[in-house]
Amino acid sequence: MKKTLYGTTAIVALGLAIVAAAPASAQAPAQGFSSTNFQFTVGGLARGFVGGVSQTQIGAATAANNAAPAVAAGGNLQSFDIQRDYRLDLTARSTLPNGMVASAVVQIQPNSGPYTGAGGTAGAGIESQFRRNWVALQSAFGEVRIGALDNAAMQMTQRSMDAFTAGSTTNAGKALNDYTVRPNVFGTDDAIGATNMRMYDRSADKIAYFTPRIEGFQLGANYTPEASKDRNSGLATGTGGVLQRGYAFAGNYVNTFGGLGVRASAGYVQWKNPRNNVTGGADGSDLSVWGLGGGVTYMGFDFGGSYAQYDNMMSQPGANPLRLDAAGTAGATGVARFMADIRVFELGLGYTMGPARMSINYMNGESGTVKNANTTTAVTALTNAGKDKLHTYSVSGAYTMGPGVNLEATVFHVRATGPFTSVNVQNVQKATGLLTGLILTF
């Protein structure tokens, strides 16, 4: 818990602001303070990770038609690395005379500028420093949110328990992204590595509505004008290939019956096809994903899982023209892209006993039909296109030392095959690693 002294105006408070949408920030109560009209609550997290990985690459990708960036044949990678993750959250709330609640939420990640991970993984740009921020109005009829937040399906997804809260297997977190190099061409956080149904969104500006939870049931929906960050519209930029008109619908159920906990969710996300707006766009199919998730808890045991099916996913080895950055700039067009149908599922068994918890988790992702979606040519089938496949396994444990202070560790193994090439050359990447973390939530 952290005490915060605040002696300036409410405007300065909102400038520093942040609030938590992630469950991790709710593990410990946050200290609040007041301005003339609002009650402020400060929270956040600080995470430090130390770990190592041993990785083997077998085979070689080629630079032929539509191949991902070349990967050297053979070779071993042994790496020891330190990673960190900080976030500051603040929420401002005011109860109106009619009983409605107005609020503003801001989430700041001060270390989210460009960086390079152990395997050369590029970090997010400056737009992620103010990743989530919105204003909301809540009443007995539900809550309306306007601003930068995750889509409704991603927020409401139920999945397996993972004792390593940074996400070793269940949501393509630190262990998968920062400590391994994978040759597959699809974004790890958008498709083959997760069931979270992010779908290129990256907390784009949107309007969302969530119903009250009634007898365990809750529904949510949102509309997203475009896959951009901190902009109302990118139409004036002339970047016609950016994903636009995004929709998400979701629902979940959470309840307890005599000691048996039950959770379930279903969601759907769709973007309108941008390829008809660029030279050579010839496929009219929209990009979409649907998913299911659920789990049960009983006497400390937790069993759960989730599934997602992505249709017409697009990927490009390099700049992504489907999403605008904070400056309203899209990636370059006219370079190799891919379209594919992808399915992914994850399962996990966990157990909690007092301050200790552990879990065993497994994730399986696989691409299906692949097409060449090069923006300078027609959409065609790739020659001898293979499949990207990803299997991850992890055994994780955590111990709560005190309110908001957790020690966590995971041992993981990753096996990836791919990427797509014109000559059906397979790459195999295997990695085994150990990752530990000190996680503070305040």
mmCIF file of C-alpha atoms in Angstrom, residues 11 23 76 103 144 153 164 192 341 349 382 403 441:
data_model
loop_
_atom_site.group_PDB
_atom_site.id
_atom_site.type_symbol
_atom_site.label_atom_id
_atom_site.label_comp_id
_atom_site.label_asym_id
_atom_site.label_seq_id
_atom_site.Cartn_x
_atom_site.Cartn_y
_atom_site.Cartn_z
ATOM 1 C CA ILE A 11 -6.132 19.154 -13.352
ATOM 2 C CA PRO A 23 -7.197 -7.726 -12.057
ATOM 3 C CA ASN A 76 21.446 -22.484 -30.142
ATOM 4 C CA SER A 103 -15.651 8.541 -13.393
ATOM 5 C CA VAL A 144 -21.164 3.467 -20.649
ATOM 6 C CA ALA A 153 -14.832 -9.626 -25.628
ATOM 7 C CA PHE A 164 2.261 -16.825 -13.015
ATOM 8 C CA ILE A 192 -1.805 -17.771 -32.534
ATOM 9 C CA ASP A 341 -7.694 -18.790 -40.333
ATOM 10 C CA LEU A 349 -5.373 -26.938 -13.633
ATOM 11 C CA LEU A 382 0.423 -19.485 -51.541
ATOM 12 C CA PRO A 403 -0.833 -7.720 1.042
ATOM 13 C CA THR A 441 0.433 -4.328 -6.448
#
